Amino acid sequence: METEEPLTAEVVEDVAPVKPKLVERYASCVTGRPYSCFFLCLFVMLLLSGLPFLVRSNDLPDFDDPSKGLEARGTVLSGSYRAFENLRDSPFRRQLKSMERSRRMSFAEMETDVLTGSRRTLASANDFSCSGAHSGLLMYADTSITFKATTSKGMLNADSLIMTCEIEQKMSNFQNFQSFFFDFSSVPCKFRSLANYVAFYNNKTSCFDITDSDVSSFSSLLNMCSPHYDAGDIQVCADETACGIQFPSVPIECFTNNWVYDSLNALIETGYAPGQPVDLARIIVPWFYLYEEYELITDMHEELLKDLVDEEKDGALVYAYGLGYDVKFDIFSYQLLKDLVFGGGAIVAVYAMMRAHTGSWFVASFAMLQILLSVGVAFGVYMLILWLPFFPFLNLISIFIVIGIGSDDVFVLVDSWKQSGFDLPADHEYGSTSEMSSRLVHVIENAGSSLLTTSLTTAAAFFAVAFSSITSLRLFGIFCGIVVLVDYFFCMSFVPALLVIYESKFKGKTLCCKDKRSQVNGEKSEKFRFVERIFRDKVAPFVIAHNLKIMFVILSFVCGIGWNAFNLELTESSTFQLFRDDHPMERWELQLINDFNQEVELAAAGGELDVDFGFGLDIQDNGNHLDPDDFGSLKFVDFDISDAVSQTQLINFCENLRLQSFYGEQCEDSDDNVTCGLKSVCSFELFRDWVQVPCNTTTNFPLTNSVQDLLVFPNRSECCDLNFPVTPASTFTSCMSQLADTYSSEGFHSGFHFRNGAFIALSIRIKSNFAYTDAFDPMDEFYQSIKSFVDPYIDNAPSGSGIATLAFSSEFEYYDLQVNIVESAYSSAAVSFGVAIVVLLLMTRSVRLSVSAIVTIMAIVFVLGGIFVSAGWDLNILESIIVSIAVGLAVDFTVHFTHAYLLCPDKTSRPARITYMYQTMGVSVSTGALTTFISGMALSFAETLFYYQFGIFLITTMTFSFIFSTFLLPSFLCRFGPVSQSGGVTDERNGDELTAKELSENTL
């Protein structure tokens, strides 16, 4: 036995491992009872895959709302937001007249308006009834079709407008669609379109009858009126005569039926100029639709609209359309499942490769079944054992991930099985199970440890995502991590039994006769397959001879493109993108929506943000962070402001609040003096002034001209003539309660909250001067300005004072999501790197080998980041996932090659170890890369953005993982790879270069 040196940074200890008894017993069990192992594993996989559909049949995923779960939970901002939301529904609130601040209408309220038919029209019913000669005009246009001119004539010509008229007719005739656009007298409306307006203006009954002369006449009207529109003198007009009197310089024709206003404001792109062609024009569907009819619009998209996109006719084409967010979500849910058909294509392609690689339909079929059932088993663990309440659509991507990872595991295991039988003839008969057991022990010790390393690092990358504060990301990380571990478990239990059964019963046989050649064992005449010989005889000598050049070329490329990875920035898109950029609905929302004045005006009409301040609230997010439907419950903390110092500080807070840069105008033009006065003071300031009123001036019949008039109501002998701050505490609480009860009114909140007569919380709402935006930097500045105002009050509050419980909230949900996207991405990536380093050090027991592998992995990750930034990707939900798991998916091939380097029988020569590494792992790495590449290719054909971008990620990751692990890692090992000294002969030169002859020598 050779004497070997102990492990150092330069020399790795290569002590022959002692075979664990557990491995031998396991191998003996599998080879002795292969059918029991096979059917037991199959039964467990089928059982766990099917049980969730029975046990939780009423709680299965539906993906109706793709945005569900894309929110931060457990953060300070999410806790504050949910606490204030729960407070507004609290039974502990007391009301106060006129104290509720106005706020922006929510999407839910807009939906209610539609259902009740309360959407505003652009004019009175007399002028704009659908029963008239022209269409009804609606302020909000959920459904619109945008046309793009393909000639220099633009859209204002008869042929192009008649083409839009044809689209209107096709939509009107689709199923029972026409019944959903009508006025209140149930008379069908025409679409708002240039074609219809041209027809109406020229007294034509149909837009199909218009001529170029008609279009020219209407264009002349637009040319005459457009300067007045640009000057702001043409607005919505219900009475043409009155508008003409108000704007005498504007020709009366410009107000007729609002045709000019609607054309320039909603139907023609901004910047209309006389004599210039109109490149973009749209038609708008004037309809009041019910939300249960979304299926009809989804059908229209699938069966009609999407087939019309980009089809040029008569100088125009359908370029984009908007159908509203809810319809878009419905279409996404449908498309999400439809795109899974590409997963079927990937399965077929990988299955064919697996059949070619294993040489057996039997092995390939059951191995593929095991891979697919791994997702089912993981689903069973997720739904039944962990009983998680929510299954986000992100989890569906696990199907494509496991196809690549699972097939790679099978290839490594099967290749190790083949290589362990190279010295056996194809028709070898096993004399006992111990002989096959010894072979299986060899496979488990060699391939099993490599698969364990890659599975742990990949699973760790996914589980690292589970530490994110974003619900969907956490659940995605948990589920995919389970999938990877389940796949490894059954790959090491089910597949060995499968190989033993095949080896003993089916090898060399077909369905009808004896097979002339078996591919599971090598032929004795030539042990190595063609690809193995390519790696041994071509790739290995090339890398050994040119390792410095390879390192220079690849590292130069990494430096050239990888630096761009540091430029990955948060997205500032105001649109929740669901489909690819070229999808017609995304074209509308990403490219065109700001090209029409009406949409710009609507976007700007959101109003300024409200800001809530509160004392006494527990702002911990106490709901289930894994359940987006669990908002938690309202809880309070100990709150006491009855002492004089706290009352004084609270008044100081209210006064300073009005001096802050974010404090906006509280009153509206329609407010009377009392309402405006109440909006301009904190309710606690009102309390201060109320208790100081002389008792002899109080009355039950006050004037109502100002806030001061309200202070004398009601006639009272208590809670008046008091000094402020109010003491003792009992008087303070009693007067607070009396004030709230006196001015109680349904729908208006004082901000005073009581429970069992005790004053437990105070809330204050103001209107800021900041308009909402999805852009991170402005929202961050807004948040920081409020925080810098609030923090000193918390920090300087007296001990035990309720002032220390001060919290605030506004519409920071998306801002909070953005903050946590960044934190999640980089923290998860750091955890993945850390786990990869630890696992590699434990596996290799060599600093040199681990460093070489880590540098290779880092090079892959940096190149991926640089490429994605160069391609225009921003940091959003999907990109956060990619950053988090890139290490886990990039590590596999590097680990396989590194492990093979360790297992080389000749441990004294770098060329020998590198050649052995290529020879034993080249085929597995190549096929593994190809199968995952195929999965990515399949996804790249999907319409949904998540599938598409993840497909691009898989393609890019596999490409550079294969190139870098195949060429960069071995080049490092040629220079820095550890070797063992034996008998005084060594290739370890302590920094001296090996000679060209030694580098090119093939030792095997």
XYZ file of C-alpha atoms in Angstrom, residues 318-963:
646
model
C -54.296 45.349 -35.824
C -51.277 46.049 -33.643
C -52.485 45.900 -30.044
C -55.555 45.786 -27.858
C -56.520 46.311 -24.252
C -59.171 44.192 -22.591
C -58.836 45.304 -18.981
C -56.795 43.794 -16.154
C -59.378 41.273 -15.025
C -59.845 39.895 -18.524
C -56.071 39.826 -18.927
C -55.768 37.772 -15.749
C -58.390 35.333 -17.010
C -56.563 34.950 -20.312
C -53.310 34.457 -18.431
C -54.786 31.682 -16.283
C -55.974 29.937 -19.421
C -52.687 30.483 -21.270
C -50.661 29.339 -18.265
C -52.133 25.851 -18.518
C -52.145 25.913 -22.298
C -48.405 26.592 -22.379
C -47.811 23.409 -20.410
C -48.178 21.617 -23.747
C -44.607 22.718 -24.392
C -43.700 20.716 -21.325
C -45.171 17.717 -23.104
C -42.912 18.416 -26.062
C -39.903 18.610 -23.752
C -40.891 15.325 -22.124
C -41.098 13.567 -25.499
C -37.736 14.939 -26.636
C -35.984 14.059 -23.372
C -37.610 10.634 -23.363
C -36.235 9.964 -26.839
C -32.764 11.002 -25.666
C -33.087 8.826 -22.610
C -34.034 5.854 -24.789
C -31.023 6.444 -27.014
C -28.724 6.874 -24.038
C -29.855 3.855 -22.030
C -30.537 1.607 -25.019
C -33.675 0.329 -23.335
C -37.336 1.272 -23.650
C -37.905 -0.365 -20.281
C -35.326 1.727 -18.427
C -36.166 4.951 -20.282
C -39.926 4.607 -19.722
C -39.822 3.966 -15.997
C -37.010 6.458 -15.436
C -39.081 9.169 -17.106
C -42.112 8.103 -15.051
C -40.017 8.475 -11.899
C -38.952 11.982 -12.913
C -42.513 13.121 -13.558
C -43.900 11.478 -10.436
C -41.300 13.354 -8.403
C -43.373 16.469 -9.046
C -46.497 14.588 -7.945
C -44.843 13.332 -4.763
C -43.573 16.819 -3.987
C -47.133 18.091 -4.524
C -48.366 15.489 -2.047
C -45.779 16.504 0.536
C -46.610 20.167 -0.075
C -50.385 19.766 0.169
C -50.768 16.951 2.714
C -47.718 16.750 4.950
C -46.888 20.457 5.100
C -50.539 21.381 4.411
C -49.574 24.659 2.819
C -52.591 26.841 2.000
C -51.547 28.370 -1.313
C -49.991 27.023 -4.518
C -48.736 29.907 -6.723
C -48.484 29.583 -10.481
C -44.694 29.959 -10.165
C -44.566 26.371 -8.893
C -45.562 25.027 -12.301
C -42.069 25.773 -13.565
C -40.856 22.858 -11.438
C -42.046 20.512 -14.203
C -39.432 21.894 -16.572
C -36.768 22.072 -13.869
C -37.169 18.436 -12.865
C -37.085 17.269 -16.481
C -33.582 18.685 -16.780
C -32.304 17.840 -13.302
C -33.977 14.432 -13.147
C -32.721 13.297 -16.535
C -29.221 14.471 -15.601
C -29.372 12.331 -12.439
C -30.540 9.322 -14.431
C -27.780 9.768 -17.014
C -25.084 9.948 -14.323
C -26.454 6.864 -12.562
C -26.870 4.843 -15.766
C -23.415 5.855 -17.033
C -21.854 4.766 -13.758
C -23.715 1.470 -14.064
C -22.438 0.993 -17.589
C -18.869 1.867 -16.687
C -18.934 -0.554 -13.768
C -19.747 -3.337 -16.253
C -17.159 -2.508 -18.935
C -15.202 -5.685 -18.218
C -18.297 -7.864 -18.346
C -19.443 -9.487 -21.592
C -22.817 -8.500 -22.921
C -24.282 -11.933 -22.137
C -22.737 -12.193 -18.686
C -24.739 -14.321 -16.277
C -24.559 -13.372 -12.604
C -23.725 -16.325 -10.379
C -25.152 -14.692 -7.254
C -26.785 -11.519 -6.045
C -23.594 -10.585 -4.204
C -21.820 -10.035 -7.530
C -24.491 -7.589 -8.697
C -24.615 -6.101 -5.203
C -20.907 -5.287 -5.378
C -21.482 -3.586 -8.689
C -24.339 -1.537 -7.228
C -22.165 -0.545 -4.265
C -19.619 0.822 -6.736
C -22.344 2.811 -8.511
C -23.789 4.252 -5.291
C -20.378 5.229 -3.919
C -19.328 6.906 -7.144
C -22.459 8.321 -8.780
C -24.500 8.576 -5.586
C -22.097 10.938 -3.842
C -21.928 13.176 -6.927
C -25.715 13.269 -7.203
C -26.037 13.966 -3.490
C -23.710 16.951 -3.814
C -25.541 18.444 -6.796
C -28.955 17.755 -5.252
C -27.996 19.403 -1.972
C -26.585 22.506 -3.643
C -29.552 22.832 -6.021
C -32.105 22.210 -3.268
C -30.269 24.691 -1.030
C -30.559 27.320 -3.762
C -34.327 26.804 -3.869
C -34.744 26.622 -0.107
C -32.754 29.857 0.168
C -35.571 31.500 -1.798
C -37.940 30.265 0.908
C -36.436 32.847 3.277
C -37.856 35.618 1.109
C -40.564 37.845 2.546
C -42.598 37.484 -0.656
C -45.256 34.799 -0.283
C -45.152 33.343 -3.799
C -41.351 33.245 -3.822
C -41.235 31.476 -0.468
C -43.667 28.825 -1.615
C -41.864 28.459 -4.950
C -38.584 27.860 -3.121
C -40.157 25.337 -0.761
C -41.873 23.388 -3.515
C -38.937 23.273 -5.933
C -36.562 22.345 -3.120
C -38.860 19.441 -2.230
C -39.006 18.410 -5.905
C -35.193 18.223 -6.133
C -34.857 16.158 -2.945
C -37.718 13.849 -3.884
C -36.185 13.284 -7.302
C -32.833 12.415 -5.709
C -34.468 10.040 -3.238
C -36.321 8.053 -5.867
C -33.431 8.235 -8.318
C -31.329 6.440 -5.691
C -34.065 3.982 -4.698
C -36.326 3.367 -7.690
C -33.774 3.596 -10.537
C -31.256 1.116 -8.969
C -34.039 -1.435 -8.623
C -34.996 -0.675 -12.210
C -31.431 -1.298 -13.416
C -31.152 -4.550 -11.465
C -34.432 -5.839 -12.922
C -33.359 -4.862 -16.403
C -29.906 -6.417 -15.974
C -31.277 -9.697 -14.719
C -34.454 -10.062 -16.795
C -34.589 -7.811 -19.848
C -31.038 -7.053 -20.946
C -30.371 -8.158 -24.502
C -34.029 -8.814 -25.212
C -36.638 -7.038 -27.276
C -40.370 -7.550 -27.288
C -40.099 -10.410 -29.733
C -36.561 -11.736 -29.840
C -33.008 -11.695 -28.518
C -31.282 -8.354 -29.022
C -27.989 -8.668 -30.826
C -26.312 -5.923 -28.842
C -26.928 -4.472 -25.388
C -26.088 -0.908 -24.640
C -26.394 -1.112 -20.869
C -23.104 -3.013 -20.666
C -20.193 -2.125 -22.895
C -18.860 -4.620 -25.396
C -15.568 -6.145 -24.373
C -13.953 -5.291 -27.714
C -14.359 -1.558 -27.138
C -15.149 -0.350 -23.648
C -15.823 3.254 -24.521
C -18.648 4.767 -26.475
C -18.125 7.221 -29.291
C -18.737 10.366 -27.212
C -16.500 9.062 -24.460
C -13.724 8.551 -26.979
C -14.241 12.108 -28.294
C -13.770 13.520 -24.813
C -10.813 11.212 -24.089
C -8.953 11.509 -27.383
C -9.890 15.013 -28.582
C -11.164 17.297 -25.848
C -8.791 16.252 -23.044
C -5.530 16.632 -25.053
C -6.724 19.978 -26.449
C -7.501 21.433 -23.012
C -4.330 20.027 -21.481
C -2.193 21.524 -24.238
C -3.956 24.936 -24.415
C -5.178 25.520 -20.873
C -3.639 28.991 -20.536
C -5.179 30.197 -23.789
C -8.552 28.781 -22.781
C -8.413 30.522 -19.408
C -7.450 33.809 -21.051
C -10.228 33.675 -23.638
C -13.009 32.647 -21.230
C -11.982 34.966 -18.394
C -11.682 37.865 -20.843
C -15.222 37.130 -21.988
C -16.388 36.968 -18.361
C -14.817 40.342 -17.594
C -16.208 41.844 -20.780
C -19.827 40.842 -20.218
C -19.978 39.956 -16.518
C -19.417 43.517 -15.239
C -22.839 44.386 -16.606
C -24.417 42.103 -14.000
C -23.885 44.858 -11.425
C -26.233 47.095 -13.431
C -29.302 44.967 -12.756
C -31.867 47.478 -11.509
C -35.421 47.381 -10.258
C -38.103 47.613 -12.875
C -40.009 50.891 -13.018
C -42.801 49.549 -15.161
C -46.269 50.510 -13.982
C -47.665 47.369 -15.601
C -47.818 43.885 -14.160
C -46.540 42.124 -17.255
C -47.895 38.624 -17.823
C -47.084 37.936 -21.468
C -44.175 38.437 -23.828
C -43.441 41.917 -25.148
C -44.921 41.115 -28.561
C -48.262 40.020 -27.114
C -50.996 42.468 -28.271
C -52.171 43.205 -24.728
C -48.609 43.897 -23.567
C -47.963 46.056 -26.621
C -50.876 48.194 -25.512
C -49.837 48.501 -21.877
C -46.072 48.687 -22.365
C -45.784 50.698 -25.572
C -48.964 52.514 -26.536
C -51.102 53.362 -23.532
C -49.340 56.693 -23.011
C -49.699 57.617 -26.689
C -53.352 58.584 -26.227
C -54.346 61.646 -24.223
C -57.333 60.001 -22.567
C -55.180 57.284 -20.997
C -52.597 59.798 -19.814
C -55.337 61.883 -18.205
C -56.850 58.859 -16.496
C -53.458 57.790 -15.146
C -52.885 61.280 -13.759
C -56.332 61.447 -12.164
C -55.460 59.064 -9.347
C -54.965 61.866 -6.847
C -52.493 62.289 -4.058
C -51.736 59.543 -1.588
C -53.312 59.393 1.841
C -51.038 58.766 4.821
C -52.269 57.106 8.010
C -50.630 57.682 11.384
C -51.572 55.601 14.380
C -50.823 55.170 18.087
C -51.521 51.983 20.051
C -51.547 49.534 17.137
C -49.629 46.283 17.060
C -48.099 46.494 13.590
C -46.803 42.941 13.518
C -48.139 41.012 10.530
C -49.778 38.277 12.608
C -51.469 36.504 9.703
C -50.175 33.358 8.039
C -47.378 34.656 5.816
C -47.824 31.686 3.490
C -51.500 32.420 2.943
C -52.262 35.567 0.929
C -55.892 35.408 2.113
C -54.968 35.523 5.799
C -54.701 39.193 6.756
C -54.304 38.515 10.455
C -56.312 40.155 13.194
C -56.334 43.586 14.744
C -54.263 43.749 17.910
C -53.322 46.607 20.177
C -50.327 47.303 22.361
C -50.301 49.079 25.711
C -51.252 52.637 24.918
C -51.422 55.528 27.343
C -51.300 59.231 26.439
C -53.170 60.428 29.485
C -50.055 61.989 31.062
C -49.374 65.644 30.409
C -46.101 65.093 28.533
C -47.682 62.676 26.069
C -50.628 64.981 25.383
C -48.273 67.884 24.763
C -46.097 65.813 22.444
C -49.151 64.654 20.515
C -50.249 68.251 19.924
C -46.696 69.050 18.855
C -46.861 66.120 16.441
C -50.057 67.460 14.854
C -48.658 70.964 14.505
C -45.351 69.798 13.012
C -47.170 67.456 10.677
C -48.617 70.409 8.784
C -45.097 71.759 8.248
C -43.737 68.662 6.527
C -42.774 68.641 2.867
C -45.164 65.765 2.139
C -48.202 67.458 3.707
C -50.726 68.313 1.021
C -53.839 70.404 0.603
C -56.554 68.822 2.724
C -59.569 70.713 1.371
C -61.377 70.356 -1.926
C -63.226 73.016 -3.890
C -66.577 71.529 -2.951
C -65.875 71.549 0.825
C -67.721 74.029 3.024
C -65.986 75.867 5.847
C -66.755 73.249 8.474
C -65.657 70.313 6.384
C -62.475 72.079 5.321
C -61.743 73.046 8.903
C -62.169 69.503 10.176
C -59.890 68.163 7.461
C -57.215 70.661 8.369
C -56.853 69.699 12.045
C -56.001 66.536 13.908
C -58.907 65.137 15.853
C -56.782 65.409 18.999
C -56.435 69.161 18.396
C -60.204 69.301 18.194
C -60.335 67.518 21.557
C -57.949 70.079 23.083
C -60.072 72.998 21.899
C -63.363 71.283 22.857
C -62.477 70.737 26.517
C -61.235 74.340 26.897
C -64.545 75.908 25.829
C -66.234 77.797 28.711
C -69.174 75.810 30.027
C -71.482 78.831 29.962
C -71.003 79.196 26.179
C -72.026 75.633 25.296
C -75.370 75.147 23.580
C -77.478 72.514 21.885
C -78.224 74.903 19.032
C -74.866 76.073 17.691
C -74.145 77.841 14.456
C -72.519 75.691 11.781
C -70.401 78.190 9.924
C -67.024 77.042 11.201
C -65.233 74.469 13.332
C -65.296 76.912 16.232
C -69.092 76.795 16.141
C -68.995 73.029 16.648
C -66.862 73.306 19.774
C -69.743 74.731 21.828
C -71.978 71.741 21.120
C -73.565 70.242 23.130
C -74.700 72.068 26.172
C -72.626 70.519 28.973
C -71.311 71.019 32.452
C -68.472 68.522 32.115
C -65.544 68.396 29.695
C -65.472 72.189 29.481
C -63.512 74.912 31.250
C -60.624 72.403 31.531
C -56.953 73.114 31.295
C -54.902 71.302 28.696
C -53.252 68.840 29.141
C -56.301 67.173 30.701
C -55.775 65.418 34.013
C -56.442 63.079 35.725
C -56.474 60.078 33.402
C -60.103 59.222 34.193
C -61.243 62.698 33.117
C -59.117 62.488 29.980
C -60.642 59.146 28.916
C -64.199 60.187 29.797
C -63.994 63.394 27.767
C -62.421 61.640 24.788
C -65.324 59.190 24.777
C -67.924 61.962 25.106
C -66.438 63.871 22.180
C -66.501 60.822 19.924
C -70.073 59.895 20.939
C -71.349 63.436 20.534
C -70.209 63.773 16.948
C -70.788 60.208 15.864
C -72.001 59.712 12.307
C -71.992 56.628 10.153
C -69.234 56.646 7.562
C -66.903 59.182 9.202
C -64.145 58.151 11.546
C -62.791 60.314 14.350
C -59.635 58.292 14.837
C -60.613 57.542 18.461
C -60.763 53.834 19.296
C -62.314 52.443 22.475
C -62.720 48.977 23.972
C -64.840 48.424 27.073
C -64.762 52.154 27.698
C -60.973 52.354 27.564
C -59.209 54.573 25.028
C -56.926 52.082 23.226
C -55.775 53.706 19.972
C -55.661 56.922 18.004
C -55.415 57.209 14.213
C -54.895 60.257 12.016
C -55.258 60.423 8.245
C -53.931 63.201 6.040
C -53.702 63.769 2.311
C -50.165 64.110 1.041
C -48.967 66.128 -1.931
C -47.398 63.058 -3.523
C -49.052 61.182 -6.391
C -48.595 57.434 -6.545
C -46.013 55.950 -8.899
C -44.556 52.483 -9.400
C -41.078 53.966 -9.815
C -38.894 52.982 -6.866
C -36.811 56.132 -6.329
C -39.703 58.626 -5.923
C -41.584 56.240 -3.627
C -38.429 55.646 -1.607
C -37.951 59.396 -1.204
C -41.594 59.736 -0.102
C -41.252 56.881 2.392
C -37.991 58.176 3.814
C -39.420 61.686 4.260
C -42.271 60.314 6.393
C -39.965 57.994 8.299
C -37.516 60.787 9.115
C -40.416 62.769 10.561
C -41.820 59.893 12.629
C -38.622 58.330 14.021
C -37.662 61.214 16.388
C -41.056 61.028 18.113
C -40.590 57.302 18.703
C -36.990 57.666 19.859
C -37.688 60.594 22.218
C -40.974 59.378 23.673
C -41.127 59.268 27.503
C -40.834 55.850 29.067
C -44.190 54.097 29.010
C -45.774 56.734 26.797
C -48.114 55.753 24.008
C -46.218 58.145 21.720
C -43.614 55.386 21.289
C -46.238 53.248 19.535
C -46.435 55.687 16.600
C -46.672 53.969 13.203
C -47.593 55.070 9.699
C -48.836 53.568 6.437
C -49.722 54.544 2.892
C -49.861 52.786 -0.453
C -46.436 51.214 0.000
C -47.359 47.655 -0.967
C -45.563 47.676 -4.307
C -42.674 49.666 -2.882
C -42.345 47.066 -0.119
C -42.409 44.341 -2.769
C -39.605 46.071 -4.677
C -37.453 46.391 -1.573
C -37.872 42.718 -0.775
C -37.279 41.626 -4.367
C -33.780 43.072 -4.086
C -33.143 41.695 -0.613
C -34.505 38.279 -1.543
C -32.467 38.004 -4.732
C -29.087 38.830 -3.291
C -29.523 37.195 0.118
C -30.683 33.956 -1.510
C -27.776 34.057 -3.950
C -25.358 34.582 -1.040
C -26.838 31.618 0.836
C -26.567 29.462 -2.292
C -22.918 30.404 -2.726
C -22.227 29.675 0.918
C -23.865 26.259 0.763
C -22.030 25.449 -2.475
C -18.668 26.319 -0.892
C -19.337 24.218 2.207
C -20.585 21.217 0.225
C -17.654 21.366 -2.196
C -15.130 21.580 0.645
C -16.722 18.600 2.378
C -16.861 16.589 -0.842
C -13.398 17.380 -2.214
C -11.466 17.943 1.025
C -9.283 20.210 -1.077
C -9.080 23.999 -0.967
C -7.569 24.137 -4.447
C -10.240 22.000 -6.007
C -13.039 23.853 -4.221
C -11.681 27.265 -5.211
C -11.362 26.167 -8.854
C -14.965 24.977 -8.817
C -16.291 28.108 -7.074
C -14.474 30.438 -9.470
C -16.014 28.511 -12.368
C -19.483 28.797 -10.862
C -19.026 32.510 -10.179
C -17.910 33.036 -13.779
C -21.099 31.335 -14.990
C -23.323 33.428 -12.730
C -21.666 36.720 -13.685
C -21.950 35.967 -17.384
C -25.633 35.102 -16.968
C -26.258 38.372 -15.144
C -24.363 40.378 -17.731
C -26.246 38.815 -20.621
C -29.654 39.343 -19.038
C -28.921 42.997 -18.237
C -27.652 43.519 -21.777
C -30.903 41.994 -23.041
C -32.862 44.670 -21.173
C -34.070 42.619 -18.216
C -34.939 44.491 -15.027
C -35.040 43.119 -11.513
C -38.585 41.884 -10.965
C -40.176 38.753 -9.500
C -38.851 36.346 -12.138
C -35.421 37.937 -12.266
C -35.261 37.694 -8.483
C -35.880 33.952 -8.740
C -33.215 33.639 -11.435
C -30.618 35.469 -9.355
C -31.510 33.287 -6.370
C -31.279 29.899 -8.081
C -28.595 30.602 -10.694
C -25.907 29.169 -8.415
C -27.905 26.003 -7.782
C -28.445 25.275 -11.472
C -24.928 26.337 -12.511
C -23.189 24.073 -10.022
C -24.222 20.637 -11.336
C -21.759 20.043 -14.172
C -18.874 21.577 -12.258
C -19.556 19.243 -9.337
C -19.792 16.194 -11.639
C -16.402 16.935 -13.211
C -14.833 17.786 -9.859
C -16.062 14.539 -8.349
C -14.742 12.553 -11.301
C -11.343 14.239 -10.883
C -11.263 12.928 -7.307
C -12.178 9.368 -8.314
C -9.376 8.923 -10.868
C -7.354 5.783 -9.970
C -4.099 7.500 -10.944
C -3.916 10.336 -8.441
C -0.351 11.378 -9.174
C -0.875 13.031 -12.559
C -3.029 16.010 -13.461
C -3.276 14.979 -17.139
C -4.360 11.506 -16.073
C -7.007 12.831 -13.694
C -8.321 15.347 -16.225
C -8.507 12.713 -18.955
C -10.306 10.341 -16.605
C -12.677 13.177 -15.638
C -13.634 13.783 -19.275
C -13.890 10.095 -20.057
C -16.233 9.205 -17.211
C -18.378 12.338 -17.000
C -18.261 13.855 -20.488
C -21.257 11.901 -21.749
C -23.377 12.495 -18.645
C -22.667 16.211 -18.594
C -23.338 16.552 -22.325
C -26.648 14.715 -22.223
C -27.683 16.451 -19.000
C -26.961 19.845 -20.535
C -28.814 18.927 -23.696
C -31.948 17.727 -21.899
C -32.179 20.858 -19.751
C -31.461 22.927 -22.868
C -34.391 21.183 -24.553
C -36.636 22.035 -21.600
C -35.617 25.654 -21.954
C -36.214 25.582 -25.694
C -39.712 24.244 -25.114
C -40.449 27.047 -22.647
C -39.119 29.695 -25.024
C -42.128 29.090 -27.293
C -44.591 29.953 -24.497
C -46.673 33.126 -24.603
C -46.606 33.688 -20.851
C -43.658 35.840 -19.836
C -42.689 33.717 -16.844
C -42.357 30.533 -18.905
C -40.624 32.355 -21.731
C -38.034 34.105 -19.595
C -37.375 31.014 -17.525
C -36.834 29.109 -20.762
C -34.268 31.692 -21.875
C -32.651 31.367 -18.456
C -32.397 27.572 -18.750
C -30.986 27.790 -22.286
C -28.379 30.364 -21.301
C -27.484 28.632 -18.048
C -26.992 25.257 -19.670
C -24.951 26.725 -22.504
C -22.445 28.513 -20.301
C -22.476 25.872 -17.554
C -21.473 23.278 -20.126
C -18.822 25.464 -21.794
